[in-house]
């Protein structure tokens, strides 16, 4: 059960699974906190008349206008039912960290972007084209809106020059409508009461377009919230599914491997039991128990022959068990400081001891049920702590963590959605 203290807590859980979704979460946080006022931001290179444009749009000298690079931080002004944001110039080569931060904030906060490009500059440069492309893609995805503005058109000599520029822009950005504006004309027209100049400034038309765009903002925001939630949800879901699968596969491997080992071991031990049983079933007294006399030391005796026969059979049995274990990665014991001879530090020695001499011991160890069960259990124990099995167990631990992380992110997202 995941409990989230607050939004940041839930965001952290999602971001630790999906770091690439930080923009979505930042935007969702903004959308969760905004009031109903649409946010309009100007974006573009410095000196392209962005601040001047905002001033005429909001009807106040709210933003600093200058010939040099002026707007450093983000500044905002509330007027005419709109929150206007003036962002620093889009000039990657001169942008400091602060500027970039402000630019990101503007990007994140705005419902409507005014991309401003000065007419005298002619075509868009690479950074502007790139930005226009990004905005366009973002508009398609999120239903936010971008208005493209060709500013300071009064600075062009005549209509022919203007037509050159608009033609060039139409080639660069074929599907984007361009608003032609001149803040200077608008101000002069307003001051001198010249309606024609005001109309020719393009500002009244732009205001109308903006009003229409603002009217779409409430619906657009709702759409955007649902969309970003859905996108994150889908990605979390995909990961969660994959991680559940991965864990299930590992657990299944763990179980099947152990079952296969156990079955195989059981067969090997059956065979061992049967072979030892054959020794036990040998008719007559056990010659191996008959000690050789002093005289018989260098002679072949029935006792010697029988002991050799029994040891040979036992070696064969043990070799088969040992090779089965080795085949399953069960060979050496985990390193122990107490054991000097590494040849003794084997699972076989640990389970069976160093030497078994008597038939009765063999019967007890290999044939009697408690002995058999003991062998099965001990070998299985060493199998479970063999390198490969421990590695598998570690993978499973990691997979459980990964699964929990995804589940936590899914719960966090649910929590966030419930807040919206
Ligand atoms: N001729 C002309 N100059 C303008 C216009 N808009 C702004 N300017 C001048 O261009 C310079 C930069 O303007 P500003 O609004 O500060 O641009 P920003 O850096 O993009 O914010 C200033 O000197 C403004 O007076 C316009 O429509 N026509
Ligand atoms: Mg400015």
Coordinates of C-alpha atoms and ligand atoms in Angstrom, one line a residue:
X1 CA 0.0 0.0 0.0
X2 CA 1.5 3.3 -1.1
X3 CA 0.7 6.5 0.8
X4 CA 1.7 9.8 -0.7
X5 CA 2.3 12.8 1.5
X6 CA 1.9 15.4 -1.1
X7 CA 2.3 16.1 -4.8
X8 CA 6.1 16.2 -4.7
X9 CA 6.1 12.8 -3.1
X10 CA 3.9 11.3 -5.8
X11 CA 5.9 13.0 -8.5
X12 CA 9.2 11.6 -7.1
X13 CA 7.7 8.1 -7.3
X14 CA 6.8 8.6 -10.9
X15 CA 10.0 10.3 -11.9
X16 CA 12.1 7.6 -10.4
X17 CA 10.4 5.2 -12.8
X18 CA 10.1 7.6 -15.7
X19 CA 12.7 10.4 -15.5
X20 CA 11.8 11.4 -19.1
X21 CA 8.4 12.5 -17.9
X22 CA 9.6 15.5 -15.9
X23 CA 8.2 18.0 -18.4
X24 CA 4.8 16.4 -18.3
X25 CA 4.7 16.4 -14.5
X26 CA 5.9 20.0 -14.3
X27 CA 3.2 21.1 -16.7
X28 CA 0.6 19.0 -14.8
X29 CA 1.6 20.7 -11.6
X30 CA 1.2 24.1 -13.2
X31 CA -2.2 23.1 -14.6
X32 CA -3.3 21.9 -11.2
X33 CA -2.5 25.2 -9.6
X34 CA -3.5 27.9 -12.2
X35 CA -6.5 30.0 -11.8
X36 CA -8.9 30.5 -14.8
X37 CA -6.8 33.3 -16.4
X38 CA -5.1 32.3 -19.7
X39 CA -1.4 32.7 -19.8
X40 CA 0.2 34.3 -22.9
X41 CA 3.9 34.3 -23.4
X42 CA 6.1 36.0 -26.0
X43 CA 9.0 33.9 -27.3
X44 CA 11.6 35.0 -29.7
X45 CA 15.0 36.5 -30.2
X46 CA 15.9 39.6 -28.3
X47 CA 15.3 43.0 -29.9
X48 CA 12.6 41.5 -32.1
X49 CA 10.0 43.7 -30.3
X50 CA 8.5 41.2 -27.9
X51 CA 8.3 43.5 -24.9
X52 CA 6.9 46.3 -27.0
X53 CA 4.3 44.0 -28.4
X54 CA 3.2 42.9 -25.0
X55 CA 2.9 46.5 -23.9
X56 CA 0.5 47.3 -26.7
X57 CA -1.4 44.1 -26.2
X58 CA -2.0 44.6 -22.5
X59 CA -2.4 48.3 -22.8
X60 CA 0.2 49.3 -20.3
X61 CA 4.0 50.0 -20.2
X62 CA 4.4 46.9 -18.1
X63 CA 7.5 45.5 -19.8
X64 CA 10.9 47.1 -20.3
X65 CA 11.7 48.0 -23.9
X66 CA 15.3 48.5 -24.9
X67 CA 17.6 48.4 -27.9
X68 CA 20.0 46.1 -26.1
X69 CA 19.3 42.8 -24.5
X70 CA 17.0 43.7 -21.8
X71 CA 14.7 41.1 -20.4
X72 CA 16.8 38.8 -18.2
X73 CA 14.3 37.2 -16.0
X74 CA 10.7 36.3 -16.6
X75 CA 8.4 39.2 -15.9
X76 CA 4.6 39.0 -15.8
X77 CA 1.7 41.4 -15.8
X78 CA -2.0 40.8 -15.4
X79 CA -4.3 42.8 -17.7
X80 CA -7.4 42.4 -19.7
X81 CA -8.1 39.1 -18.3
X82 CA -4.8 37.6 -19.4
X83 CA -1.6 36.9 -17.6
X84 CA 1.1 38.1 -19.9
X85 CA 4.6 36.7 -19.6
X86 CA 7.7 38.3 -21.1
X87 CA 10.5 35.7 -21.5
X88 CA 14.1 36.4 -22.1
X89 CA 15.4 36.4 -25.7
X90 CA 15.8 33.2 -27.4
X91 CA 19.5 33.4 -28.1
X92 CA 21.1 30.1 -27.3
X93 CA 24.6 31.6 -27.6
X94 CA 24.1 34.3 -25.0
X95 CA 21.6 32.6 -22.8
X96 CA 22.7 32.1 -19.2
X97 CA 21.3 29.5 -16.9
X98 CA 18.8 32.0 -15.5
X99 CA 17.6 32.8 -19.0
X100 CA 17.1 29.2 -19.8
X101 CA 15.3 28.6 -16.6
X102 CA 13.0 31.5 -17.4
X103 CA 12.5 30.3 -21.0
X104 CA 11.6 26.8 -19.6
X105 CA 9.2 28.4 -17.2
X106 CA 7.6 30.4 -19.9
X107 CA 7.3 27.3 -22.1
X108 CA 5.8 25.3 -19.2
X109 CA 3.4 27.9 -17.9
X110 CA 1.9 29.3 -21.1
X111 CA -1.4 28.4 -22.7
X112 CA -0.7 30.5 -25.7
X113 CA 2.7 31.3 -27.2
X114 CA 3.4 34.4 -29.3
X115 CA 6.4 33.5 -31.4
X116 CA 7.8 36.9 -32.5
X117 CA 10.1 37.4 -35.4
X118 CA 11.2 40.9 -36.6
X119 CA 10.4 41.6 -40.3
X120 CA 13.8 43.3 -41.0
X121 CA 15.6 40.0 -40.2
X122 CA 14.0 38.4 -43.3
X123 CA 13.9 34.6 -43.0
X124 CA 13.8 32.6 -39.8
X125 CA 17.2 31.4 -38.7
X126 CA 17.9 27.9 -37.6
X127 CA 17.1 28.3 -33.9
X128 CA 13.8 30.0 -34.8
X129 CA 12.8 27.3 -37.2
X130 CA 13.6 24.7 -34.7
X131 CA 11.5 26.4 -32.1
X132 CA 8.6 26.9 -34.4
X133 CA 8.8 23.1 -35.2
X134 CA 8.8 22.3 -31.5
X135 CA 5.9 24.6 -30.8
X136 CA 4.0 23.2 -33.7
X137 CA 4.5 19.6 -32.5
X138 CA 3.6 20.6 -29.0
X139 CA 0.4 22.3 -30.2
X140 CA -0.6 19.2 -32.2
X141 CA -0.1 17.1 -29.1
X142 CA -1.4 19.2 -26.3
X143 CA -3.8 21.7 -28.0
X144 CA -1.9 24.6 -26.7
X145 CA -1.7 27.4 -29.2
X146 CA 1.0 29.4 -30.9
X147 CA 0.5 32.5 -32.9
X148 CA 3.3 33.4 -35.3
X149 CA 4.0 37.1 -35.4
X150 CA 6.0 39.1 -37.9
X151 CA 6.8 42.2 -35.9
X152 CA 8.1 45.7 -36.6
X153 CA 6.8 45.5 -40.2
X154 CA 7.1 49.3 -40.4
X155 CA 10.8 48.9 -40.6
X156 CA 10.6 47.5 -44.1
X157 CA 10.8 50.0 -47.0
X158 CA 7.6 49.1 -48.8
X159 CA 5.1 46.4 -49.6
X160 CA 7.4 44.7 -52.1
X161 CA 10.0 44.1 -49.4
X162 CA 7.3 42.9 -47.0
X163 CA 6.0 40.5 -49.7
X164 CA 9.5 39.1 -50.1
X165 CA 9.7 38.4 -46.4
X166 CA 6.2 36.9 -46.1
X167 CA 6.9 34.7 -49.2
X168 CA 10.1 33.5 -47.6
X169 CA 8.3 32.7 -44.4
X170 CA 5.5 30.9 -46.3
X171 CA 8.2 28.6 -47.8
X172 CA 9.8 28.0 -44.4
X173 CA 6.6 27.4 -42.5
X174 CA 3.9 26.7 -45.1
X175 CA 1.0 25.9 -42.7
X176 CA 1.6 28.6 -40.1
X177 CA -0.5 31.7 -40.5
X178 CA 1.5 34.9 -39.9
X179 CA 0.2 38.0 -38.1
X180 CA 1.9 41.2 -39.4
X181 CA 2.3 43.8 -36.6
X182 CA 3.9 47.1 -35.8
X183 CA 3.8 48.2 -32.2
X184 CA 5.2 51.6 -33.2
X185 CA 2.4 52.2 -35.8
X186 CA -0.2 51.2 -33.2
X187 CA 1.1 53.5 -30.6
X188 CA 1.4 56.4 -33.0
X189 CA -2.1 55.7 -34.3
X190 CA -3.5 55.6 -30.9
X191 CA -1.8 58.7 -29.8
X192 CA -2.7 60.7 -32.9
X193 CA -6.2 59.2 -33.1
X194 CA -5.5 57.8 -36.5
X195 CA -7.8 54.8 -37.0
X196 CA -6.2 53.7 -40.2
X197 CA -2.8 53.6 -38.8
X198 CA -4.1 51.6 -35.8
X199 CA -5.8 49.1 -38.2
X200 CA -2.6 48.9 -40.3
X201 CA -0.6 48.1 -37.2
X202 CA -2.1 44.6 -37.2
X203 CA -2.6 44.9 -33.5
X204 CA -6.4 45.0 -33.5
X205 CA -6.5 41.9 -35.7
X206 CA -4.0 40.2 -33.4
X207 CA -6.1 41.1 -30.4
X208 CA -9.1 39.5 -31.9
X209 CA -7.1 36.3 -32.8
X210 CA -5.8 36.2 -29.2
X211 CA -9.3 36.6 -27.8
X212 CA -10.5 33.7 -29.9
X213 CA -7.4 31.7 -28.7
X214 CA -8.1 32.6 -25.1
X215 CA -11.7 31.3 -25.4
X216 CA -10.3 27.9 -26.3
X217 CA -8.0 27.8 -23.2
X218 CA -10.4 26.1 -20.7
X219 CA -11.2 23.2 -23.0
X220 CA -7.6 23.0 -24.1
X221 CA -6.4 22.7 -20.5
X222 CA -8.8 20.0 -19.7
X223 CA -7.7 18.1 -22.8
X224 CA -4.0 18.6 -22.0
X225 CA -4.4 17.3 -18.4
X226 CA -6.2 14.2 -19.6
X227 CA -3.7 13.7 -22.4
X228 CA -0.6 14.0 -20.2
X229 CA -2.2 11.7 -17.5
X230 CA -3.0 9.2 -20.2
X231 CA 0.4 9.3 -21.7
X232 CA 2.2 8.8 -18.4
X233 CA -0.4 6.2 -17.4
X234 CA 0.3 4.2 -20.6
X235 CA 4.1 4.4 -20.1
X236 CA 3.8 3.3 -16.5
X237 CA 1.4 0.5 -17.5
X238 CA 3.7 -0.8 -20.1
X239 CA 6.7 -0.8 -17.7
X240 CA 4.6 -2.3 -15.0
X241 CA 3.5 -5.1 -17.2
X242 CA 7.0 -5.8 -18.5
X243 CA 8.4 -5.9 -14.9
X244 CA 5.6 -8.1 -13.7
X245 CA 6.4 -10.4 -16.6
X246 CA 10.1 -10.3 -16.0
X247 CA 9.6 -11.2 -12.3
X248 CA 7.2 -14.0 -13.1
X249 CA 9.6 -15.5 -15.6
X250 CA 12.5 -15.4 -13.1
X251 CA 10.3 -17.0 -10.4
X252 CA 9.2 -19.7 -12.8
X253 CA 12.8 -20.4 -13.8
X254 CA 13.7 -20.6 -10.1
X255 CA 11.0 -23.2 -9.5
X256 CA 11.5 -25.2 -12.7
X257 CA 15.3 -25.3 -12.2
X258 CA 14.9 -26.5 -8.6
X259 CA 12.3 -29.2 -9.6
X260 CA 14.6 -30.4 -12.4
X261 CA 17.5 -30.6 -10.1
X262 CA 15.5 -32.4 -7.5
X263 CA 14.1 -35.0 -9.9
X264 CA 17.5 -35.6 -11.5
X265 CA 19.2 -35.9 -8.1
X266 CA 16.5 -38.3 -7.0
X267 CA 17.2 -40.5 -10.0
X268 CA 20.9 -40.5 -9.3
X269 CA 20.3 -41.4 -5.7
X270 CA 17.9 -44.2 -6.8
X271 CA 20.6 -45.6 -8.9
X272 CA 23.1 -45.3 -6.1
X273 CA 20.8 -47.1 -3.7
X274 CA 20.2 -49.9 -6.2
X275 CA 23.9 -50.4 -6.8
X276 CA 24.8 -50.4 -3.1
X277 CA 21.8 -52.8 -2.6
X278 CA 23.4 -55.2 -5.0
X279 CA 26.5 -55.3 -2.8
X280 CA 24.4 -55.9 0.2
X281 CA 22.5 -58.7 -1.6
X282 CA 25.7 -60.5 -2.2
X283 CA 25.1 -64.0 -0.8
X284 CA 27.1 -65.3 2.1
X285 CA 29.1 -63.6 4.8
X286 CA 30.8 -60.3 4.1
X287 CA 34.4 -61.2 3.4
X288 CA 35.4 -57.6 3.6
X289 CA 34.9 -57.8 7.4
X290 CA 37.3 -60.7 7.7
X291 CA 40.7 -59.1 8.7
X292 CA 43.8 -60.5 7.0
X293 CA 46.3 -62.3 9.1
X294 CA 49.9 -61.2 9.3
X295 CA 50.9 -63.9 6.9
X296 CA 48.2 -62.8 4.4
X297 CA 49.6 -59.3 4.2
X298 CA 51.1 -59.7 0.7
X299 CA 48.6 -62.3 -0.5
X300 CA 45.5 -61.9 -2.5
X301 CA 42.7 -62.9 0.0
X302 CA 38.9 -63.1 -0.2
X303 CA 38.8 -60.2 2.2
X304 CA 41.0 -58.0 0.1
X305 CA 39.1 -58.8 -3.1
X306 CA 35.8 -58.1 -1.4
X307 CA 37.0 -54.8 0.0
X308 CA 38.3 -53.8 -3.4
X309 CA 35.0 -54.7 -5.0
X310 CA 33.0 -52.7 -2.5
X311 CA 35.2 -49.6 -2.7
X312 CA 35.1 -49.8 -6.5
X313 CA 31.3 -49.9 -6.5
X314 CA 31.2 -47.1 -4.0
X315 CA 33.6 -44.9 -6.1
X316 CA 31.4 -45.5 -9.1
X317 CA 28.3 -44.4 -7.2
X318 CA 30.0 -41.4 -5.8
X319 CA 31.5 -40.4 -9.1
X320 CA 28.0 -40.4 -10.7
X321 CA 26.6 -38.3 -7.9
X322 CA 29.5 -35.9 -8.1
X323 CA 29.3 -35.5 -11.8
X324 CA 25.6 -34.8 -11.5
X325 CA 26.3 -32.1 -8.9
X326 CA 29.1 -30.6 -11.0
X327 CA 26.8 -30.5 -14.0
X328 CA 24.5 -28.3 -11.9
X329 CA 27.1 -26.0 -10.6
X330 CA 27.3 -27.6 -7.2
X331 CA 30.9 -28.4 -6.5
X332 CA 32.9 -26.3 -4.2
X333 CA 31.6 -25.1 -0.9
X334 CA 31.4 -21.4 -0.2
X335 CA 35.0 -20.4 0.8
X336 CA 35.5 -21.2 4.5
X337 CA 38.5 -20.0 6.5
X338 CA 38.7 -23.2 8.5
X339 CA 39.5 -25.5 5.6
X340 CA 43.0 -25.5 4.4
X341 CA 42.9 -28.2 1.7
X342 CA 40.6 -27.0 -1.1
X343 CA 40.2 -30.6 -2.3
X344 CA 38.3 -31.3 0.9
X345 CA 36.2 -28.2 0.6
X346 CA 33.8 -29.9 -1.7
X347 CA 30.1 -30.6 -1.4
X348 CA 30.7 -34.3 -1.7
X349 CA 33.0 -34.3 1.3
X350 CA 30.7 -32.1 3.3
X351 CA 27.8 -34.4 2.7
X352 CA 29.4 -37.9 2.6
X353 CA 32.5 -37.5 4.7
X354 CA 35.9 -38.6 3.6
X355 CA 35.7 -42.4 3.6
X356 CA 33.0 -45.0 4.0
X357 CA 34.5 -48.4 4.7
X358 CA 31.7 -50.8 5.8
X359 CA 28.7 -52.2 4.0
X360 CA 26.5 -51.4 6.9
X361 CA 27.5 -47.7 6.6
X362 CA 26.7 -47.8 2.9
X363 CA 23.3 -49.3 3.6
X364 CA 22.6 -46.6 6.2
X365 CA 23.8 -43.8 3.9
X366 CA 22.5 -44.8 0.5
X367 CA 19.8 -47.4 1.0
X368 CA 17.8 -46.7 4.2
X369 CA 15.1 -44.1 3.8
X370 CA 16.4 -41.6 6.4
X371 CA 19.9 -41.7 4.8
X372 CA 18.5 -41.2 1.3
X373 CA 16.3 -38.3 2.5
X374 CA 19.3 -36.8 4.2
X375 CA 21.4 -36.9 1.0
X376 CA 18.6 -35.4 -1.0
X377 CA 18.1 -32.6 1.5
X378 CA 21.8 -31.9 2.0
X379 CA 22.7 -31.8 -1.7
X380 CA 19.6 -29.7 -2.4
X381 CA 20.8 -27.3 0.3
X382 CA 24.2 -26.9 -1.4
X383 CA 22.5 -26.5 -4.7
X384 CA 20.5 -23.6 -3.3
X385 CA 23.7 -21.8 -2.2
X386 CA 25.6 -22.6 -5.4
X387 CA 26.8 -19.5 -7.4
X388 CA 24.2 -19.7 -10.1
X389 CA 21.3 -20.2 -7.8
X390 CA 22.4 -17.3 -5.6
X391 CA 22.8 -15.1 -8.7
X392 CA 19.3 -16.1 -9.7
X393 CA 18.0 -15.2 -6.3
X394 CA 19.7 -11.8 -6.5
X395 CA 18.1 -11.2 -9.9
X396 CA 14.8 -12.0 -8.3
X397 CA 15.4 -9.6 -5.5
X398 CA 16.2 -6.9 -8.0
X399 CA 13.1 -7.8 -10.1
X400 CA 10.9 -7.5 -7.0
X401 CA 12.3 -4.0 -6.3
X402 CA 11.8 -3.0 -9.9
X403 CA 8.2 -4.3 -9.9
X404 CA 7.5 -2.5 -6.6
X405 CA 8.9 0.7 -8.0
X406 CA 6.6 0.5 -11.0
X407 CA 3.6 -0.4 -8.8
X408 CA 4.4 2.6 -6.6
X409 CA 4.6 4.9 -9.7
X410 CA 1.2 3.6 -10.8
X411 CA -0.3 4.3 -7.4
X412 CA 1.4 7.7 -7.4
X413 CA -0.1 8.5 -10.8
X414 CA -3.5 7.4 -9.6
X415 CA -3.1 9.7 -6.6
X416 CA -2.2 12.6 -8.9
X417 CA -5.2 12.0 -11.1
X418 CA -7.5 12.0 -8.1
X419 CA -6.2 15.4 -7.2
X420 CA -7.0 16.9 -10.6
Ligands
LIG1 N1 10.3 50.5 -35.7 C1 9.9 49.7 -34.7 N2 10.6 49.5 -33.7 C2 10.2 48.7 -32.7 C3 8.9 48.0 -32.8 N3 8.7 47.3 -31.7 C4 9.8 47.5 -30.9 N4 10.7 48.3 -31.5 C5 12.0 48.7 -31.1 O1 12.9 47.6 -31.1 C6 13.7 47.6 -30.0 C7 13.5 46.3 -29.2 O2 12.2 46.2 -28.7 P1 11.9 45.3 -27.5 O3 10.4 45.3 -27.4 O4 12.6 45.7 -26.3 O5 12.4 43.9 -28.0 P2 12.6 42.6 -27.2 O6 14.1 42.5 -26.9 O7 12.3 41.5 -28.2 O8 11.7 42.6 -26.0 C8 13.3 48.8 -29.1 O9 14.2 49.9 -29.5 C9 11.9 49.1 -29.6 O10 11.6 50.5 -29.5 C10 8.1 48.3 -34.0 O11 7.0 47.8 -34.1 N5 8.6 49.1 -34.9
LIG2 MG1 12.2 42.4 -24.1

